Amino acid sequence: MKHSKILILTGALGYALCLAADFILEFVNGARLTMESFVDYETFFRLTEGVSSGRFAVSGILGLCSMILIALGMVGLYEFAKPFAPVLSEIVLIGGIGSAVLGGGFHLLYTIEPWLFLTLGRSEEAFAVVQQFVSAHGIIFVLNPVFNTLMSVPLFIILVSKKTDLPRWSCVFNLVLLFFILNALHVPGATSIAGILMCAGVFVLSILKGKKS
């Protein structure tokens, strides 16, 4: 098996670990912590009732570790595409590694927020401090999707223009494209699931193509 395929499979495993981290973070007390929950004190207070702060620490650590595997997966996509599209593959690498690094920050911020809130006594003052902390690092939330797009667009172009030996329809295995579909359907962990499908799709098609050739 080629080195690039092993790395792409590693990326799929990384996104699966990221999905587990997402679920540990989001599903508490029989409900889901949504983006809206994180900015509303009453909702945040109610949903975190009786929850251990350690839960969010575990989520943050898993999320950060998953980005190591995802970064390796991005290197795999780069190695896969480079022989067919040298310039575009470099952009895939820049966007992929950038999104993995920023994704680590994204996970830590979203898990530090409830951890601090619980540790500081779940008061309105604690909630205000947490909001200020997250707001001060808000640029991470802006840059993360930018780098995901920087990885996804050239990868889509490479596949849809049939620069590789994969069929054109393989372009559907694309993080941003799949994210928008899953997010529109309100699927939890949309980004992680999209990443799993992207890496797994390219991996499986590459294996099948190798068997036919």
XYZ file of N, CA and C in Angstrom:
639
model
N 0.848 -1.200 0.000
C 0.000 0.000 0.000
C 0.883 1.250 0.000
N 0.549 2.206 -0.858
C 1.347 3.418 -0.949
C 1.290 4.239 0.344
N 2.386 4.953 0.586
C 2.499 5.788 1.781
C 1.346 6.781 1.880
N 0.977 7.396 0.745
C -0.090 8.403 0.748
C -1.415 7.808 1.193
N -1.702 6.572 0.788
C -2.968 5.936 1.155
C -3.027 5.656 2.659
N -1.901 5.235 3.214
C -1.839 4.986 4.659
C -2.110 6.275 5.429
N -1.523 7.373 4.949
C -1.723 8.663 5.614
C -3.164 9.146 5.474
N -3.758 8.939 4.304
C -5.161 9.342 4.108
C -6.076 8.553 5.043
N -5.806 7.254 5.202
C -6.580 6.443 6.142
C -6.380 6.943 7.572
N -5.160 7.354 7.895
C -4.879 7.939 9.212
C -5.719 9.189 9.426
N -5.877 9.988 8.364
C -6.717 11.179 8.453
C -8.161 10.831 8.763
N -8.679 9.758 8.141
C -10.050 9.316 8.420
C -10.206 8.917 9.884
N -9.208 8.229 10.412
C -9.231 7.847 11.831
C -9.176 9.085 12.721
N -8.406 10.081 12.294
C -8.329 11.334 13.041
C -9.674 12.037 13.111
N -10.378 12.076 11.984
C -11.702 12.701 11.972
C -12.696 11.907 12.819
N -12.525 10.580 12.864
C -13.390 9.757 13.719
C -13.143 10.077 15.196
N -11.877 10.251 15.567
C -11.537 10.632 16.938
C -12.079 12.027 17.245
N -12.004 12.897 16.256
C -12.548 14.255 16.413
C -14.059 14.209 16.636
N -14.739 13.307 15.938
C -16.185 13.155 16.104
C -16.519 12.712 17.525
N -15.722 11.782 18.063
C -15.929 11.343 19.446
C -15.759 12.510 20.408
N -14.738 13.335 20.155
C -14.512 14.517 20.998
C -15.685 15.483 20.899
N -16.217 15.643 19.696
C -17.377 16.523 19.485
C -18.570 16.057 20.305
N -18.834 14.756 20.274
C -20.000 14.220 20.969
C -19.847 14.317 22.483
N -18.626 14.104 22.982
C -18.388 14.260 24.422
C -18.644 15.694 24.849
N -18.259 16.639 24.002
C -18.469 18.053 24.303
C -19.935 18.444 24.216
N -20.605 18.022 23.154
C -21.918 18.580 22.820
C -23.090 17.933 23.549
N -23.047 16.619 23.768
C -24.229 15.942 24.293
C -24.104 15.740 25.805
N -24.796 16.596 26.539
C -24.775 16.559 28.000
C -26.197 16.631 28.533
N -26.430 15.901 29.616
C -27.743 15.935 30.284
C -28.904 15.665 29.327
N -28.702 14.778 28.377
C -29.771 14.412 27.453
C -30.103 15.475 26.434
N -29.274 16.503 26.337
C -29.511 17.572 25.370
C -28.204 17.872 24.644
N -28.260 18.827 23.732
C -27.079 19.160 22.940
C -26.672 20.604 23.162
N -25.388 20.797 23.430
C -24.832 22.149 23.493
C -24.607 22.636 22.075
N -25.396 23.610 21.648
C -25.252 24.181 20.317
C -24.467 25.488 20.400
N -24.186 26.087 19.257
C -23.494 27.367 19.231
C -24.274 28.413 20.034
N -25.601 28.352 19.923
C -26.444 29.304 20.649
C -26.334 29.112 22.158
N -26.139 27.870 22.578
C -26.025 27.571 24.013
C -24.811 28.257 24.627
N -23.746 28.363 23.844
C -22.493 28.908 24.359
C -22.543 30.416 24.588
N -23.553 31.080 24.073
C -23.628 32.535 24.237
C -24.836 32.972 25.064
N -25.568 32.003 25.605
C -26.738 32.319 26.429
C -26.532 31.746 27.830
N -26.450 32.619 28.808
C -26.117 32.184 30.170
C -27.128 31.204 30.730
N -28.417 31.497 30.617
C -29.440 30.645 31.218
C -29.405 29.241 30.622
N -29.266 29.151 29.312
C -29.212 27.848 28.648
C -27.945 27.095 29.034
N -26.824 27.814 29.047
C -25.542 27.202 29.395
C -25.561 26.700 30.835
N -26.155 27.482 31.723
C -26.262 27.117 33.136
C -27.090 25.846 33.296
N -28.204 25.796 32.598
C -29.111 24.644 32.722
C -28.478 23.371 32.153
N -27.837 23.473 30.996
C -27.297 22.290 30.341
C -26.049 21.732 31.033
N -25.351 22.571 31.791
C -24.143 22.102 32.471
C -24.398 21.696 33.923
N -25.655 21.649 34.322
C -26.012 21.259 35.687
C -25.543 19.839 35.978
N -24.714 19.673 37.018
C -24.264 18.355 37.441
C -23.219 17.708 36.545
N -22.690 18.448 35.576
C -21.693 17.895 34.648
C -20.294 18.124 35.212
N -19.435 17.118 35.093
C -18.059 17.241 35.576
C -17.210 18.044 34.590
N -16.365 18.914 35.119
C -15.474 19.693 34.254
C -14.480 18.778 33.535
N -14.170 17.635 34.148
C -13.246 16.687 33.537
C -13.729 16.175 32.190
N -15.047 16.131 32.002
C -15.621 15.698 30.725
C -15.115 16.571 29.586
N -15.078 17.876 29.838
C -14.679 18.807 28.788
C -13.160 18.799 28.585
N -12.432 18.497 29.649
C -10.978 18.355 29.504
C -10.655 17.163 28.605
N -11.379 16.059 28.789
C -11.179 14.873 27.955
C -11.504 15.196 26.499
N -12.604 15.902 26.287
C -12.990 16.285 24.928
C -11.912 17.135 24.266
N -11.370 18.093 25.014
C -10.342 18.973 24.464
C -9.072 18.228 24.100
N -8.662 17.310 24.972
C -7.439 16.539 24.712
C -7.623 15.624 23.501
N -8.779 14.944 23.426
C -9.049 14.079 22.281
C -9.104 14.887 20.984
N -9.757 16.047 21.062
C -9.859 16.894 19.884
C -8.504 17.364 19.403
N -7.643 17.733 20.338
C -6.306 18.197 19.973
C -5.485 17.061 19.374
N -5.556 15.874 19.979
C -4.820 14.723 19.455
C -5.332 14.297 18.078
N -6.635 14.457 17.877
C -7.193 14.077 16.575
C -6.605 14.923 15.455
N -6.217 16.158 15.780
C -5.663 17.041 14.759
C -4.282 16.584 14.287
N -3.570 15.852 15.127
C -2.283 15.285 14.703
C -2.519 14.277 13.588
N -3.509 13.403 13.789
C -3.839 12.389 12.784
C -4.405 13.036 11.527
N -5.220 14.067 11.713
C -5.800 14.763 10.563
C -4.719 15.463 9.745
N -3.747 16.058 10.429
C -2.632 16.705 9.725
C -1.890 15.690 8.861
N -1.685 14.475 9.389
C -1.046 13.415 8.603
C -1.907 13.050 7.404
N -3.221 13.054 7.603
C -4.133 12.791 6.494
C -4.025 13.841 5.397
N -3.831 15.093 5.795
C -3.665 16.167 4.820
C -2.374 15.998 4.016
N -1.327 15.527 4.686
C -0.075 15.221 3.982
C -0.322 14.096 2.976
N -1.148 13.129 3.360
C -1.490 12.031 2.461
C -2.215 12.516 1.219
N -3.181 13.425 1.384
C -3.900 13.986 0.236
C -2.934 14.756 -0.675
N -2.000 15.455 -0.053
C -0.984 16.189 -0.817
C -0.122 15.221 -1.635
N 0.364 14.155 -0.994
C 1.201 13.186 -1.697
C 0.430 12.496 -2.822
N -0.860 12.247 -2.576
C -1.713 11.619 -3.585
C -1.872 12.519 -4.817
N -2.074 13.816 -4.577
C -2.373 14.744 -5.668
C -1.136 15.303 -6.360
N -0.010 15.322 -5.689
C 1.185 15.999 -6.209
C 1.635 15.524 -7.591
N 1.664 14.210 -7.860
C 2.108 13.786 -9.190
C 1.202 14.276 -10.324
N -0.060 14.527 -10.010
C -1.020 14.929 -11.038
C -1.176 16.447 -11.134
N -1.040 17.145 -9.997
C -1.261 18.595 -9.955
C -0.288 19.217 -8.956
N 0.965 19.446 -9.368
C 2.006 19.913 -8.443
C 1.670 21.222 -7.717
N 1.098 22.190 -8.437
C 0.819 23.496 -7.826
C -0.398 23.428 -6.909
N -1.493 22.878 -7.416
C -2.718 22.793 -6.622
C -2.515 21.924 -5.378
N -1.697 20.889 -5.495
C -1.462 20.022 -4.340
C -0.759 20.772 -3.216
N 0.092 21.736 -3.569
C 0.762 22.544 -2.547
C -0.254 23.379 -1.765
N -1.263 23.864 -2.470
C -2.316 24.653 -1.810
C -3.141 23.755 -0.892
N -3.389 22.529 -1.360
C -4.086 21.549 -0.512
C -3.313 21.329 0.782
N -2.006 21.210 0.672
C -1.165 20.980 1.856
C -1.207 22.170 2.807
N -1.055 23.379 2.267
C -1.073 24.588 3.102
C -2.412 24.709 3.829
N -3.497 24.553 3.076
C -4.823 24.658 3.687
C -5.080 23.551 4.685
N -4.642 22.330 4.362
C -4.884 21.192 5.240
C -4.147 21.284 6.554
N -2.855 21.601 6.482
C -2.070 21.726 7.722
C -2.564 22.922 8.544
N -2.850 24.023 7.857
C -3.367 25.205 8.565
C -4.667 24.914 9.282
N -5.572 24.179 8.620
C -6.864 23.857 9.240
C -6.698 22.912 10.424
N -5.717 22.005 10.341
C -5.482 21.081 11.456
C -4.945 21.819 12.677
N -4.000 22.732 12.449
C -3.440 23.513 13.564
C -4.526 24.380 14.204
N -5.285 25.079 13.376
C -6.345 25.941 13.890
C -7.475 25.113 14.502
N -7.686 23.902 13.961
C -8.704 23.013 14.521
C -8.376 22.620 15.953
N -7.070 22.467 16.242
C -6.664 22.187 17.616
C -7.040 23.335 18.541
N -6.794 24.556 18.087
C -7.177 25.729 18.867
C -8.687 25.826 19.020
N -9.402 25.504 17.953
C -10.867 25.521 17.961
C -11.406 24.588 19.047
N -10.865 23.364 19.090
C -11.316 22.389 20.084
C -10.992 22.855 21.501
N -9.798 23.350 21.699
C -9.412 23.781 23.037
C -10.276 24.936 23.528
N -10.553 25.892 22.656
C -11.376 27.034 23.066
C -12.783 26.586 23.461
N -13.374 25.716 22.648
C -14.742 25.292 22.932
C -14.839 24.383 24.154
N -13.739 23.725 24.522
C -13.782 22.886 25.724
C -13.313 23.641 26.965
N -12.426 24.609 26.778
C -11.998 25.445 27.901
C -13.167 26.289 28.407
N -14.035 26.705 27.490
C -15.170 27.550 27.887
C -16.035 26.892 28.953
N -16.583 25.691 28.728
C -17.372 25.068 29.809
C -16.518 24.660 31.009
N -15.244 24.281 30.767
C -14.372 23.902 31.874
C -14.175 25.078 32.828
N -13.876 26.237 32.291
C -13.702 27.429 33.125
C -15.005 27.814 33.814
N -16.096 27.734 33.088
C -17.403 28.099 33.628
C -17.734 27.253 34.859
N -17.523 25.949 34.739
C -17.802 25.049 35.865
C -16.819 25.268 37.010
N -15.551 25.444 36.679
C -14.517 25.620 37.695
C -14.707 26.918 38.475
N -15.214 27.955 37.812
C -15.403 29.253 38.448
C -16.769 29.401 39.114
N -17.521 28.289 39.196
C -18.753 28.312 39.983
C -20.032 28.562 39.235
N -20.002 28.601 37.909
C -21.199 28.728 37.063
C -21.979 30.008 37.316
N -21.303 31.046 37.772
C -21.977 32.315 38.022
C -22.054 33.142 36.739
N -22.859 34.202 36.787
C -22.946 35.095 35.626
C -21.619 35.793 35.389
N -20.896 36.086 36.482
C -19.579 36.718 36.356
C -18.604 35.769 35.661
N -18.668 34.488 36.038
C -17.809 33.484 35.406
C -18.130 33.377 33.920
N -19.413 33.409 33.589
C -19.834 33.320 32.190
C -19.303 34.508 31.396
N -19.324 35.700 32.005
C -18.822 36.901 31.334
C -17.323 36.811 31.074
N -16.587 36.283 32.057
C -15.128 36.106 31.895
C -14.838 35.135 30.760
N -15.583 34.024 30.732
C -15.391 33.015 29.693
C -15.678 33.589 28.314
N -16.746 34.377 28.222
C -17.095 34.995 26.944
C -16.003 35.946 26.474
N -15.424 36.678 27.397
C -14.330 37.590 27.051
C -13.109 36.814 26.579
N -12.835 35.703 27.244
C -11.684 34.870 26.873
C -11.840 34.333 25.452
N -13.020 33.796 25.152
C -13.267 33.237 23.825
C -13.254 34.337 22.771
N -13.858 35.473 23.097
C -13.895 36.592 22.146
C -12.494 37.083 21.800
N -11.591 37.069 22.783
C -10.220 37.535 22.552
C -9.468 36.632 21.584
N -9.917 35.390 21.469
C -9.280 34.431 20.559
C -10.166 34.130 19.353
N -11.126 34.998 19.105
C -12.130 34.748 18.070
C -11.583 34.611 16.668
N -10.396 35.145 16.407
C -9.812 35.058 15.071
C -9.625 33.606 14.645
N -9.454 32.698 15.625
C -9.295 31.269 15.316
C -10.549 30.737 14.637
N -11.719 31.171 15.105
C -12.976 30.706 14.527
C -13.167 31.219 13.098
N -12.541 32.344 12.788
C -12.625 32.913 11.444
C -11.648 32.221 10.499
N -10.424 32.006 10.973
C -9.375 31.448 10.120
C -9.565 29.956 9.836
N -10.137 29.227 10.789
C -10.281 27.786 10.612
C -11.069 27.427 9.347
N -12.277 27.984 9.137
C -12.987 27.658 7.894
C -12.288 28.187 6.644
N -11.520 29.271 6.774
C -10.771 29.794 5.630
C -9.756 28.763 5.156
N -9.026 28.155 6.087
C -8.022 27.168 5.713
C -8.673 25.853 5.256
N -9.817 25.512 5.829
C -10.543 24.338 5.332
C -10.955 24.536 3.873
N -11.387 25.744 3.566
C -11.764 26.071 2.186
C -10.546 26.065 1.274
N -9.427 26.578 1.782
C -8.184 26.613 1.015
C -7.717 25.204 0.661
N -8.024 24.241 1.503
C -7.703 22.846 1.210
C -8.733 22.225 0.271
N -10.006 22.511 0.503
C -11.086 21.812 -0.186
C -11.260 22.236 -1.646
N -11.127 23.537 -1.921
C -11.380 24.024 -3.287
C -10.388 23.445 -4.297
N -9.073 23.536 -4.050
C -8.144 22.945 -5.024
C -8.284 21.433 -5.133
N -8.621 20.752 -4.023
C -8.833 19.309 -4.086
C -10.030 18.989 -4.977
N -11.073 19.781 -4.864
C -12.256 19.614 -5.715
C -11.881 19.804 -7.180
N -11.096 20.844 -7.462
C -10.672 21.120 -8.840
C -9.837 19.967 -9.401
N -8.924 19.461 -8.579
C -8.056 18.358 -9.003
C -8.882 17.134 -9.396
N -9.904 16.816 -8.598
C -10.702 15.621 -8.846
C -11.724 15.822 -9.955
N -12.395 16.973 -9.970
C -13.448 17.189 -10.970
C -12.874 17.374 -12.367
N -11.642 17.856 -12.459
C -10.989 18.030 -13.761
C -10.264 16.767 -14.210
N -10.405 15.704 -13.399
C -9.805 14.385 -13.668
C -8.298 14.464 -13.899
N -7.656 15.251 -13.039
C -6.199 15.295 -13.088
C -5.591 14.026 -12.487
N -6.364 13.340 -11.618
C -5.901 12.086 -11.032
C -6.473 10.923 -11.841
N -6.194 9.705 -11.385
C -6.764 8.540 -12.058
C -8.098 8.116 -11.447
N -8.652 8.954 -10.559
C -9.966 8.689 -9.980
C -11.053 9.280 -10.869
N -12.285 8.758 -10.807
C -13.371 9.312 -11.621
C -13.744 10.724 -11.180
N -14.320 11.484 -12.113
C -14.690 12.878 -11.810
C -15.643 12.975 -10.631
N -16.561 11.998 -10.512
C -17.553 12.088 -9.446
C -16.944 11.955 -8.052
N -15.670 11.550 -7.996
C -14.995 11.459 -6.691
C -14.854 12.833 -6.035
N -15.106 13.904 -6.821
C -15.028 15.260 -6.261
C -16.049 15.488 -5.147
N -17.063 14.606 -5.057
C -18.065 14.757 -3.986
C -17.446 14.498 -2.611
N -16.316 13.789 -2.596
C -15.636 13.531 -1.317
C -14.779 14.748 -0.977
N -15.477 15.779 -0.531
C -14.860 17.081 -0.301
C -15.376 17.650 1.013
N -14.486 18.081 1.875
C -14.852 18.504 3.227
C -15.900 19.610 3.238
N -15.643 20.686 2.520
C -16.550 21.834 2.556
C -17.894 21.484 1.930
N -17.867 20.802 0.798
C -19.112 20.413 0.127
C -19.963 19.533 1.030
N -19.365 18.513 1.595
C -20.104 17.601 2.471
C -20.559 18.290 3.753
N -19.733 19.221 4.261
C -20.117 19.945 5.471
C -21.406 20.734 5.254
N -21.485 21.448 4.137
C -22.678 22.260 3.878
C -23.927 21.391 3.752
N -23.783 20.220 3.146
C -24.920 19.310 3.018
C -25.345 18.787 4.389
N -24.374 18.296 5.164
C -24.673 17.737 6.479
C -25.179 18.810 7.447
N -24.579 19.988 7.381
C -24.998 21.080 8.265
C -26.421 21.528 7.943
N -26.760 21.539 6.649
C -28.126 21.909 6.248
C -29.146 20.904 6.762
N -28.693 19.668 6.942
C -29.561 18.615 7.477
C -29.508 18.554 9.000
N -28.766 19.486 9.613
C -28.622 19.588 11.073
C -28.023 18.312 11.669
N -27.051 17.740 10.973
C -26.367 16.550 11.464
C -25.291 16.965 12.459
N -25.306 16.449 13.689
C -24.258 16.790 14.663
C -22.882 16.321 14.188
N -21.850 17.109 14.515
C -20.494 16.733 14.118
C -20.290 16.758 12.622
N -20.944 17.718 11.942
C -20.932 17.757 10.475
C -19.519 17.827 9.895
N -18.661 18.649 10.489
C -17.301 18.796 9.958
C -16.530 17.487 10.068
N -16.617 16.836 11.210
C -15.891 15.583 11.423
C -16.399 14.482 10.500
N -17.710 14.382 10.349
C -18.280 13.370 9.458
C -17.871 13.648 8.014
N -17.887 14.924 7.637
C -17.457 15.298 6.282
C -16.004 14.900 6.058
N -15.167 15.098 7.071
C -13.758 14.713 6.971
C -13.577 13.211 6.837
N -14.359 12.452 7.611
C -14.298 10.984 7.513
C -14.659 10.538 6.105
N -15.755 11.087 5.570
C -16.218 10.709 4.229
C -15.209 11.100 3.163
N -14.596 12.279 3.317
C -13.603 12.737 2.339
C -12.417 11.782 2.294
N -11.803 11.553 3.448
C -10.604 10.706 3.497
C -10.930 9.256 3.150
N -12.022 8.738 3.705
C -12.397 7.350 3.444
C -12.759 7.157 1.977
N -13.443 8.145 1.399
C -13.836 8.051 -0.006
C -12.640 7.993 -0.936
N -11.691 8.916 -0.735
C -10.486 8.936 -1.570
C -9.665 7.667 -1.352
N -9.593 7.218 -0.093
C -8.833 6.003 0.227
C -9.424 4.781 -0.479
N -10.724 4.573 -0.340
C -11.376 3.396 -0.927
C -11.277 3.417 -2.445
N -11.545 4.563 -3.056
C -11.464 4.655 -4.519
C -10.045 4.412 -5.025
N -9.062 4.882 -4.280
C -7.669 4.663 -4.661
C -7.316 3.182 -4.597
N -7.821 2.506 -3.567
C -7.573 1.067 -3.426
C -8.235 0.310 -4.580
N -9.486 0.654 -4.877
C -10.213 -0.017 -5.956
C -9.546 0.224 -7.312
N -9.084 1.451 -7.510
C -8.403 1.784 -8.757
C -7.106 0.993 -8.879
N -6.409 0.822 -7.768
C -5.147 0.070 -7.775
C -5.377 -1.390 -8.120
N -6.504 -1.960 -7.674
C -6.797 -3.369 -7.959
C -7.133 -3.583 -9.433
N -7.780 -2.571 -10.059
C -8.173 -2.703 -11.450
C -7.002 -2.538 -12.409
N -6.015 -1.730 -11.952
C -4.890 -1.451 -12.852
C -3.809 -2.535 -12.802
